[in-house]
Amino acid sequence: MSSFSKESFSLEFFPPRDQAGRERLVSTAKQLQIINPSYVSVTFGAGGSTREGTAETVRLFSRMGYEAAPHLSCIGADRDSICQILDAYRAEGVKRLVALRGDLPSGMGVVSSDLRHASDLVKLVREHSGDWFHIEVAAYPEMHPQAQGFEQDIEHFVQKVRAGADSAITQYFFNPDAYFSFVDSVRAKGVDIPIVPGIMPITNHTQLVRFSQMCGAEIPRWIRLRLAEFGDDRQSIRQFGTEVVTRLCQELIDNGAPGIHFYTLNNAEATLSIWENLSY
Ligand code: FAD
């Protein structure tokens, strides 16, 4: 039987850059309250570039009554600064983190710290903060773009779980078989934590292509062709995107996914349209 329930949704946001962005975010967050997400997460800029913005946005969500989980990346950071961030979050009552390696901003080529992989960060969080935090990690059903091969990538995912991760959120994908195959592969290695599909609503063709090239997510040919055909017709793109992503989510739910994590991109409309269509 599916463990999916109305508490199984979570939402991801990025820290706004200015006051107008903050106001838009508050309005988006209010519109999405109806989903009643189990938590919301807030991204962290490469190399710590949004460190304060992430913390501030977490506070903003907490004030609105959401459980908020900051993302934290370790690449290029030293242990002391990570421990300071952990202590600050703990003092503010934050109970959940998304622990990542992150990517170095271009130009920052050398990593001097010994925190090279997300598994190093998960280990540090457990050493420093014990079981205080619920730790989420990233998973890549279509393989991380820098991975040498699927087997190694899966082994590295297993290392993060052994280091103490409690659950995982996937990179977005449009092929449900990639997700189920990934879950089967890690279950075969004894991993039993929830692996929640990360879902990207489709609203903008150019942006989707750009993101997908960066993160290694495959846009199936038929979806690419349909999107290209719509050209600048944003309404048709949204309508088609909602249909495609709703079907994806429904298939995931019907076949045992433990939750859905929406990459909202700080917009309410696309996420809401998909959510309203789902049955569970
Ligand atoms: P890792 O798990 O460390 O894996 C990265 C690569 O290293 C993989 O190829 C893996 O196979 C390899 N690897 C791991 N361990 C070892 C080892 N011991 N030896 C050799 N190779 C190894 N980025 C941001 O900057 N900010 C964010 O807020 C953010 N949020 C994200 C949220 C989610 C749900 C996801 C899926 C991604 C997010 N990202 C974010 C992107 C992420 O930072 C990048 O994908 C990054 O390249 C990898 O981070 P990771 O935590 O998956 O790294």
mmCIF file of C-alpha atoms and ligand atoms in Angstrom:
data_model
loop_
_atom_site.group_PDB
_atom_site.id
_atom_site.type_symbol
_atom_site.label_atom_id
_atom_site.label_comp_id
_atom_site.label_asym_id
_atom_site.label_seq_id
_atom_site.Cartn_x
_atom_site.Cartn_y
_atom_site.Cartn_z
ATOM 1 C CA MET A 1 0.000 0.000 0.000
ATOM 2 C CA SER A 2 1.200 3.525 -0.767
ATOM 3 C CA SER A 3 2.460 5.531 2.205
ATOM 4 C CA PHE A 4 1.597 8.742 0.355
ATOM 5 C CA SER A 5 -0.632 11.204 2.197
ATOM 6 C CA LYS A 6 -1.522 14.866 2.091
ATOM 7 C CA GLU A 7 1.458 15.482 4.396
ATOM 8 C CA SER A 8 3.870 14.071 1.831
ATOM 9 C CA PHE A 9 4.599 17.283 -0.079
ATOM 10 C CA SER A 10 7.550 19.601 0.419
ATOM 11 C CA LEU A 11 8.489 22.792 -1.416
ATOM 12 C CA GLU A 12 11.783 24.376 -2.382
ATOM 13 C CA PHE A 13 12.536 28.096 -2.691
ATOM 14 C CA PHE A 14 15.600 30.262 -3.262
ATOM 15 C CA PRO A 15 16.521 33.334 -1.182
ATOM 16 C CA PRO A 16 15.145 36.518 -2.769
ATOM 17 C CA ARG A 17 17.709 39.074 -3.921
ATOM 18 C CA ASP A 18 15.891 42.256 -2.943
ATOM 19 C CA GLN A 19 12.833 43.701 -1.224
ATOM 20 C CA ALA A 20 10.588 43.190 -4.271
ATOM 21 C CA GLY A 21 11.680 39.524 -4.404
ATOM 22 C CA ARG A 22 10.935 39.172 -0.675
ATOM 23 C CA GLU A 23 7.439 40.538 -1.153
ATOM 24 C CA ARG A 24 6.834 38.180 -4.084
ATOM 25 C CA LEU A 25 8.116 35.267 -2.015
ATOM 26 C CA VAL A 26 5.770 36.043 0.884
ATOM 27 C CA SER A 27 2.852 36.199 -1.536
ATOM 28 C CA THR A 28 3.920 32.886 -3.162
ATOM 29 C CA ALA A 29 4.326 31.238 0.231
ATOM 30 C CA LYS A 30 0.842 32.384 1.266
ATOM 31 C CA GLN A 31 -0.690 30.956 -1.909
ATOM 32 C CA LEU A 32 1.078 27.649 -1.335
ATOM 33 C CA GLN A 33 -0.087 27.329 2.285
ATOM 34 C CA ILE A 34 -3.058 25.319 1.019
ATOM 35 C CA ILE A 35 -0.673 22.459 0.155
ATOM 36 C CA ASN A 36 0.260 22.246 3.841
ATOM 37 C CA PRO A 37 3.801 21.027 3.060
ATOM 38 C CA SER A 38 5.597 18.956 5.675
ATOM 39 C CA TYR A 39 8.503 21.413 5.285
ATOM 40 C CA VAL A 40 9.924 24.001 2.904
ATOM 41 C CA SER A 41 13.590 24.152 1.956
ATOM 42 C CA VAL A 42 15.729 27.153 1.049
ATOM 43 C CA THR A 43 18.691 26.857 -1.320
ATOM 44 C CA PHE A 44 22.247 27.946 -0.552
ATOM 45 C CA GLY A 45 24.347 29.783 -3.165
ATOM 46 C CA ALA A 46 27.508 28.210 -4.511
ATOM 47 C CA GLY A 47 30.498 28.816 -2.255
ATOM 48 C CA GLY A 48 28.259 30.256 0.472
ATOM 49 C CA SER A 49 27.234 33.282 -1.618
ATOM 50 C CA THR A 50 23.712 33.376 -0.152
ATOM 51 C CA ARG A 51 24.654 32.290 3.361
ATOM 52 C CA GLU A 52 22.862 35.184 5.093
ATOM 53 C CA GLY A 53 20.058 35.162 2.534
ATOM 54 C CA THR A 54 19.381 31.487 3.212
ATOM 55 C CA ALA A 55 19.291 32.016 6.988
ATOM 56 C CA GLU A 56 17.040 35.080 6.652
ATOM 57 C CA THR A 57 14.649 33.260 4.338
ATOM 58 C CA VAL A 58 14.497 30.322 6.757
ATOM 59 C CA ARG A 59 13.524 32.796 9.512
ATOM 60 C CA LEU A 60 10.895 34.348 7.251
ATOM 61 C CA PHE A 61 9.310 30.949 6.603
ATOM 62 C CA SER A 62 9.471 30.000 10.291
ATOM 63 C CA ARG A 63 7.587 33.195 11.155
ATOM 64 C CA MET A 64 4.920 32.169 8.645
ATOM 65 C CA GLY A 65 4.503 28.857 10.481
ATOM 66 C CA TYR A 66 6.368 26.621 8.046
ATOM 67 C CA GLU A 67 9.011 24.127 9.132
ATOM 68 C CA ALA A 68 11.960 25.465 7.144
ATOM 69 C CA ALA A 69 15.084 23.534 6.146
ATOM 70 C CA PRO A 70 18.173 25.409 4.963
ATOM 71 C CA HIS A 71 20.369 23.847 2.280
ATOM 72 C CA LEU A 72 24.023 23.846 3.265
ATOM 73 C CA SER A 73 26.924 23.090 0.956
ATOM 74 C CA CYS A 74 30.481 22.268 2.030
ATOM 75 C CA ILE A 75 32.672 22.706 -1.036
ATOM 76 C CA GLY A 76 35.225 25.436 -0.374
ATOM 77 C CA ALA A 77 34.130 25.800 3.280
ATOM 78 C CA ASP A 78 36.143 24.968 6.369
ATOM 79 C CA ARG A 79 34.946 22.893 9.305
ATOM 80 C CA ASP A 80 34.791 25.807 11.749
ATOM 81 C CA SER A 81 32.541 27.911 9.548
ATOM 82 C CA ILE A 82 30.220 24.941 8.952
ATOM 83 C CA CYS A 83 30.066 24.250 12.710
ATOM 84 C CA GLN A 84 29.225 27.909 13.370
ATOM 85 C CA ILE A 85 26.364 27.716 10.870
ATOM 86 C CA LEU A 86 25.117 24.488 12.457
ATOM 87 C CA ASP A 87 25.191 26.046 15.934
ATOM 88 C CA ALA A 88 23.345 29.143 14.722
ATOM 89 C CA TYR A 89 20.618 27.058 13.087
ATOM 90 C CA ARG A 90 20.313 24.879 16.157
ATOM 91 C CA ALA A 91 19.985 27.953 18.402
ATOM 92 C CA GLU A 92 17.113 29.128 16.171
ATOM 93 C CA GLY A 93 15.344 25.791 16.474
ATOM 94 C CA VAL A 94 16.004 24.582 12.914
ATOM 95 C CA LYS A 95 15.634 20.793 12.921
ATOM 96 C CA ARG A 96 16.153 19.826 9.276
ATOM 97 C CA LEU A 97 18.980 20.434 6.790
ATOM 98 C CA VAL A 98 19.626 19.613 3.153
ATOM 99 C CA ALA A 99 23.339 18.660 3.153
ATOM 100 C CA LEU A 100 25.174 19.073 -0.143
ATOM 101 C CA ARG A 101 28.608 19.237 -1.628
ATOM 102 C CA GLY A 102 27.550 22.109 -3.887
ATOM 103 C CA ASP A 103 29.525 23.403 -6.848
ATOM 104 C CA LEU A 104 32.444 25.797 -6.799
ATOM 105 C CA PRO A 105 31.697 29.133 -8.466
ATOM 106 C CA SER A 106 33.678 29.429 -11.707
ATOM 107 C CA GLY A 107 37.124 30.839 -11.005
ATOM 108 C CA MET A 108 37.368 29.130 -7.599
ATOM 109 C CA GLY A 109 39.320 26.136 -8.822
ATOM 110 C CA VAL A 110 41.149 24.800 -5.760
ATOM 111 C CA VAL A 111 39.527 23.096 -2.816
ATOM 112 C CA SER A 112 41.717 23.461 0.258
ATOM 113 C CA SER A 113 39.265 22.027 2.771
ATOM 114 C CA ASP A 114 38.881 18.328 3.496
ATOM 115 C CA LEU A 115 35.125 18.670 2.971
ATOM 116 C CA ARG A 116 35.096 17.398 -0.608
ATOM 117 C CA HIS A 117 31.931 15.370 -0.810
ATOM 118 C CA ALA A 118 28.448 15.621 0.661
ATOM 119 C CA SER A 119 29.224 12.482 2.700
ATOM 120 C CA ASP A 120 32.007 14.479 4.489
ATOM 121 C CA LEU A 121 29.434 17.135 5.402
ATOM 122 C CA VAL A 122 26.886 14.584 6.634
ATOM 123 C CA LYS A 123 29.601 13.006 8.800
ATOM 124 C CA LEU A 124 30.586 16.409 10.210
ATOM 125 C CA VAL A 125 26.965 17.303 11.014
ATOM 126 C CA ARG A 126 26.544 14.023 12.895
ATOM 127 C CA GLU A 127 29.884 14.464 14.752
ATOM 128 C CA HIS A 128 29.117 18.044 15.704
ATOM 129 C CA SER A 129 25.352 18.045 16.259
ATOM 130 C CA GLY A 130 24.513 14.403 16.943
ATOM 131 C CA ASP A 131 20.942 13.574 15.997
ATOM 132 C CA TRP A 132 19.634 17.130 16.325
ATOM 133 C CA PHE A 133 19.123 17.592 12.582
ATOM 134 C CA HIS A 134 17.079 15.507 10.172
ATOM 135 C CA ILE A 135 19.493 15.353 7.239
ATOM 136 C CA GLU A 136 18.311 15.306 3.629
ATOM 137 C CA VAL A 137 20.802 14.562 0.845
ATOM 138 C CA ALA A 138 20.634 14.781 -2.961
ATOM 139 C CA ALA A 139 20.067 11.765 -5.208
ATOM 140 C CA TYR A 140 20.544 11.518 -8.979
ATOM 141 C CA PRO A 141 18.292 8.998 -10.766
ATOM 142 C CA GLU A 142 19.923 9.973 -14.088
ATOM 143 C CA MET A 143 23.422 10.104 -12.559
ATOM 144 C CA HIS A 144 25.303 13.158 -11.317
ATOM 145 C CA PRO A 145 26.870 14.966 -14.310
ATOM 146 C CA GLN A 146 30.416 14.554 -12.944
ATOM 147 C CA ALA A 147 30.058 10.904 -11.957
ATOM 148 C CA GLN A 148 32.397 8.347 -13.550
ATOM 149 C CA GLY A 149 29.552 5.850 -13.900
ATOM 150 C CA PHE A 150 26.249 4.749 -12.398
ATOM 151 C CA GLU A 151 27.783 2.138 -10.107
ATOM 152 C CA GLN A 152 30.226 4.610 -8.539
ATOM 153 C CA ASP A 153 27.543 7.271 -8.239
ATOM 154 C CA ILE A 154 25.233 4.847 -6.468
ATOM 155 C CA GLU A 155 28.076 3.768 -4.188
ATOM 156 C CA HIS A 156 28.703 7.442 -3.306
ATOM 157 C CA PHE A 157 25.015 7.896 -2.556
ATOM 158 C CA VAL A 158 25.142 4.857 -0.257
ATOM 159 C CA GLN A 159 28.135 6.463 1.531
ATOM 160 C CA LYS A 160 26.025 9.546 2.311
ATOM 161 C CA VAL A 161 23.342 7.357 3.804
ATOM 162 C CA ARG A 162 25.865 5.380 5.870
ATOM 163 C CA ALA A 163 27.317 8.682 7.089
ATOM 164 C CA GLY A 164 23.908 9.489 8.608
ATOM 165 C CA ALA A 165 21.429 10.881 6.055
ATOM 166 C CA ASP A 166 17.778 10.380 7.028
ATOM 167 C CA SER A 167 16.159 10.897 3.632
ATOM 168 C CA ALA A 168 16.915 12.048 0.101
ATOM 169 C CA ILE A 169 15.491 14.378 -2.522
ATOM 170 C CA THR A 170 16.225 13.641 -6.151
ATOM 171 C CA GLN A 171 17.399 15.863 -8.924
ATOM 172 C CA TYR A 172 14.449 16.453 -11.230
ATOM 173 C CA PHE A 173 13.738 14.029 -14.054
ATOM 174 C CA PHE A 174 10.923 13.407 -16.520
ATOM 175 C CA ASN A 175 11.329 9.658 -16.916
ATOM 176 C CA PRO A 176 9.807 7.786 -13.952
ATOM 177 C CA ASP A 177 11.720 4.601 -14.847
ATOM 178 C CA ALA A 178 14.966 6.377 -13.991
ATOM 179 C CA TYR A 179 13.613 7.029 -10.487
ATOM 180 C CA PHE A 180 12.297 3.509 -9.882
ATOM 181 C CA SER A 181 15.489 1.940 -11.221
ATOM 182 C CA PHE A 182 17.591 4.167 -8.927
ATOM 183 C CA VAL A 183 15.437 3.246 -5.924
ATOM 184 C CA ASP A 184 15.746 -0.484 -6.748
ATOM 185 C CA SER A 185 19.532 -0.168 -7.083
ATOM 186 C CA VAL A 186 20.025 1.494 -3.717
ATOM 187 C CA ARG A 187 17.477 -0.777 -1.964
ATOM 188 C CA ALA A 188 19.558 -3.725 -3.238
ATOM 189 C CA LYS A 189 22.477 -2.205 -1.320
ATOM 190 C CA GLY A 190 20.514 -2.047 1.910
ATOM 191 C CA VAL A 191 19.435 1.615 1.763
ATOM 192 C CA ASP A 192 15.970 1.993 3.269
ATOM 193 C CA ILE A 193 15.599 5.765 3.733
ATOM 194 C CA PRO A 194 12.796 7.605 1.863
ATOM 195 C CA ILE A 195 13.892 8.858 -1.567
ATOM 196 C CA VAL A 196 11.557 11.670 -2.542
ATOM 197 C CA PRO A 197 11.308 12.692 -6.207
ATOM 198 C CA GLY A 198 12.250 16.316 -6.847
ATOM 199 C CA ILE A 199 9.783 17.698 -9.379
ATOM 200 C CA MET A 200 10.376 20.636 -11.698
ATOM 201 C CA PRO A 201 7.197 22.215 -13.090
ATOM 202 C CA ILE A 202 7.545 23.147 -16.762
ATOM 203 C CA THR A 203 6.796 26.820 -17.373
ATOM 204 C CA ASN A 204 9.600 28.164 -19.540
ATOM 205 C CA HIS A 205 11.289 26.271 -22.372
ATOM 206 C CA THR A 206 14.583 28.208 -22.519
ATOM 207 C CA GLN A 207 15.050 28.124 -18.759
ATOM 208 C CA LEU A 208 14.277 24.404 -18.588
ATOM 209 C CA VAL A 209 16.844 23.607 -21.305
ATOM 210 C CA ARG A 210 19.478 25.722 -19.545
ATOM 211 C CA PHE A 211 18.862 24.129 -16.113
ATOM 212 C CA SER A 212 18.787 20.644 -17.592
ATOM 213 C CA GLN A 213 22.131 21.122 -19.348
ATOM 214 C CA MET A 214 23.687 22.271 -16.073
ATOM 215 C CA CYS A 215 22.348 19.518 -13.857
ATOM 216 C CA GLY A 216 22.310 16.614 -16.305
ATOM 217 C CA ALA A 217 18.522 16.084 -16.320
ATOM 218 C CA GLU A 218 17.226 14.645 -19.583
ATOM 219 C CA ILE A 219 14.291 16.286 -21.312
ATOM 220 C CA PRO A 220 12.750 13.488 -23.397
ATOM 221 C CA ARG A 221 12.789 14.207 -27.138
ATOM 222 C CA TRP A 222 9.004 14.353 -27.489
ATOM 223 C CA ILE A 223 8.761 16.931 -24.680
ATOM 224 C CA ARG A 224 11.566 19.027 -26.196
ATOM 225 C CA LEU A 225 9.927 18.967 -29.619
ATOM 226 C CA ARG A 226 6.494 19.896 -28.276
ATOM 227 C CA LEU A 227 7.958 22.753 -26.222
ATOM 228 C CA ALA A 228 9.942 24.050 -29.212
ATOM 229 C CA GLU A 229 6.787 24.017 -31.323
ATOM 230 C CA PHE A 230 4.952 26.245 -28.834
ATOM 231 C CA GLY A 231 7.559 28.989 -29.381
ATOM 232 C CA ASP A 232 6.575 32.073 -27.362
ATOM 233 C CA ASP A 233 3.092 30.777 -26.573
ATOM 234 C CA ARG A 234 3.553 30.709 -22.800
ATOM 235 C CA GLN A 235 0.005 29.643 -22.083
ATOM 236 C CA SER A 236 0.326 26.499 -24.215
ATOM 237 C CA ILE A 237 3.705 25.721 -22.609
ATOM 238 C CA ARG A 238 2.168 25.988 -19.145
ATOM 239 C CA GLN A 239 -0.842 23.900 -20.076
ATOM 240 C CA PHE A 240 1.274 21.185 -21.687
ATOM 241 C CA GLY A 241 3.794 21.366 -18.811
ATOM 242 C CA THR A 242 1.044 20.922 -16.238
ATOM 243 C CA GLU A 243 -0.331 17.866 -18.064
ATOM 244 C CA VAL A 244 3.079 16.211 -18.447
ATOM 245 C CA VAL A 245 4.258 16.870 -14.904
ATOM 246 C CA THR A 246 0.905 15.920 -13.356
ATOM 247 C CA ARG A 247 1.069 12.562 -15.156
ATOM 248 C CA LEU A 248 4.647 12.074 -13.936
ATOM 249 C CA CYS A 249 3.714 12.846 -10.316
ATOM 250 C CA GLN A 250 0.642 10.606 -10.449
ATOM 251 C CA GLU A 251 2.693 7.690 -11.764
ATOM 252 C CA LEU A 252 5.279 8.219 -9.028
ATOM 253 C CA ILE A 253 2.616 8.373 -6.316
ATOM 254 C CA ASP A 254 0.710 5.365 -7.658
ATOM 255 C CA ASN A 255 3.869 3.290 -7.708
ATOM 256 C CA GLY A 256 5.122 3.988 -4.224
ATOM 257 C CA ALA A 257 7.061 7.287 -4.142
ATOM 258 C CA PRO A 258 7.032 8.425 -0.499
ATOM 259 C CA GLY A 259 6.529 12.127 -1.279
ATOM 260 C CA ILE A 260 6.875 14.902 -3.848
ATOM 261 C CA HIS A 261 9.333 17.789 -3.457
ATOM 262 C CA PHE A 262 8.426 20.666 -5.779
ATOM 263 C CA TYR A 263 11.131 22.991 -7.105
ATOM 264 C CA THR A 264 8.836 26.018 -7.025
ATOM 265 C CA LEU A 265 11.370 28.565 -8.370
ATOM 266 C CA ASN A 266 9.508 30.955 -6.041
ATOM 267 C CA ASN A 267 6.335 30.761 -8.142
ATOM 268 C CA ALA A 268 3.049 29.380 -6.870
ATOM 269 C CA GLU A 269 0.945 28.932 -9.980
ATOM 270 C CA ALA A 270 2.613 25.969 -11.722
ATOM 271 C CA THR A 271 3.100 23.972 -8.513
ATOM 272 C CA LEU A 272 -0.506 24.600 -7.456
ATOM 273 C CA SER A 273 -1.918 23.554 -10.852
ATOM 274 C CA ILE A 274 -0.088 20.223 -10.638
ATOM 275 C CA TRP A 275 -0.927 19.643 -6.962
ATOM 276 C CA GLU A 276 -4.638 20.330 -7.545
ATOM 277 C CA ASN A 277 -4.738 17.605 -10.234
ATOM 278 C CA LEU A 278 -3.261 14.816 -8.104
ATOM 279 C CA SER A 279 -5.204 12.040 -6.428
ATOM 280 C CA TYR A 280 -3.775 9.932 -3.590
HETATM 281 P P1 FAD B 1 28.004 14.578 -3.728
HETATM 282 O O1 FAD B 1 27.021 13.642 -3.144
HETATM 283 O O2 FAD B 1 29.279 14.801 -2.983
HETATM 284 O O3 FAD B 1 28.322 14.061 -5.196
HETATM 285 C C1 FAD B 1 28.949 14.910 -6.171
HETATM 286 C C2 FAD B 1 29.793 14.075 -7.130
HETATM 287 O O4 FAD B 1 30.922 13.547 -6.431
HETATM 288 C C3 FAD B 1 29.069 12.858 -7.727
HETATM 289 O O5 FAD B 1 29.510 12.707 -9.047
HETATM 290 C C4 FAD B 1 29.522 11.714 -6.844
HETATM 291 O O6 FAD B 1 29.476 10.467 -7.528
HETATM 292 C C5 FAD B 1 30.954 12.139 -6.526
HETATM 293 N N1 FAD B 1 31.433 11.621 -5.233
HETATM 294 C C6 FAD B 1 30.765 11.605 -4.066
HETATM 295 N N2 FAD B 1 31.515 11.041 -3.094
HETATM 296 C C7 FAD B 1 32.694 10.714 -3.673
HETATM 297 C C8 FAD B 1 33.885 10.097 -3.197
HETATM 298 N N3 FAD B 1 34.010 9.699 -1.925
HETATM 299 N N4 FAD B 1 34.919 9.919 -4.078
HETATM 300 C C9 FAD B 1 34.804 10.315 -5.380
HETATM 301 N N5 FAD B 1 33.688 10.896 -5.882
HETATM 302 C C10 FAD B 1 32.657 11.095 -5.048
HETATM 303 N N6 FAD B 1 23.492 23.348 -5.247
HETATM 304 C C11 FAD B 1 23.713 24.519 -4.608
HETATM 305 O O7 FAD B 1 24.736 25.179 -4.868
HETATM 306 N N7 FAD B 1 22.844 24.996 -3.655
HETATM 307 C C12 FAD B 1 21.737 24.309 -3.306
HETATM 308 O O8 FAD B 1 20.980 24.750 -2.438
HETATM 309 C C13 FAD B 1 21.447 23.064 -3.959
HETATM 310 N N8 FAD B 1 20.377 22.324 -3.632
HETATM 311 C C14 FAD B 1 20.171 21.110 -4.229
HETATM 312 C C15 FAD B 1 19.087 20.330 -3.838
HETATM 313 C C16 FAD B 1 18.845 19.101 -4.428
HETATM 314 C C17 FAD B 1 17.666 18.274 -3.978
HETATM 315 C C18 FAD B 1 19.706 18.620 -5.462
HETATM 316 C C19 FAD B 1 19.448 17.299 -6.133
HETATM 317 C C20 FAD B 1 20.798 19.384 -5.851
HETATM 318 C C21 FAD B 1 21.056 20.623 -5.240
HETATM 319 N N9 FAD B 1 22.156 21.414 -5.585
HETATM 320 C C22 FAD B 1 22.384 22.616 -4.947
HETATM 321 C C23 FAD B 1 23.080 20.971 -6.622
HETATM 322 C C24 FAD B 1 24.285 20.202 -6.031
HETATM 323 O O9 FAD B 1 25.014 21.049 -5.178
HETATM 324 C C25 FAD B 1 25.161 19.718 -7.167
HETATM 325 O O10 FAD B 1 24.497 18.717 -7.896
HETATM 326 C C26 FAD B 1 26.558 19.289 -6.784
HETATM 327 O O11 FAD B 1 27.310 19.131 -7.990
HETATM 328 C C27 FAD B 1 26.643 17.960 -6.052
HETATM 329 O O12 FAD B 1 26.215 18.028 -4.756
HETATM 330 P P2 FAD B 1 25.930 16.650 -3.943
HETATM 331 O O13 FAD B 1 25.578 17.035 -2.580
HETATM 332 O O14 FAD B 1 25.016 15.791 -4.692
HETATM 333 O O15 FAD B 1 27.416 16.020 -3.991
#
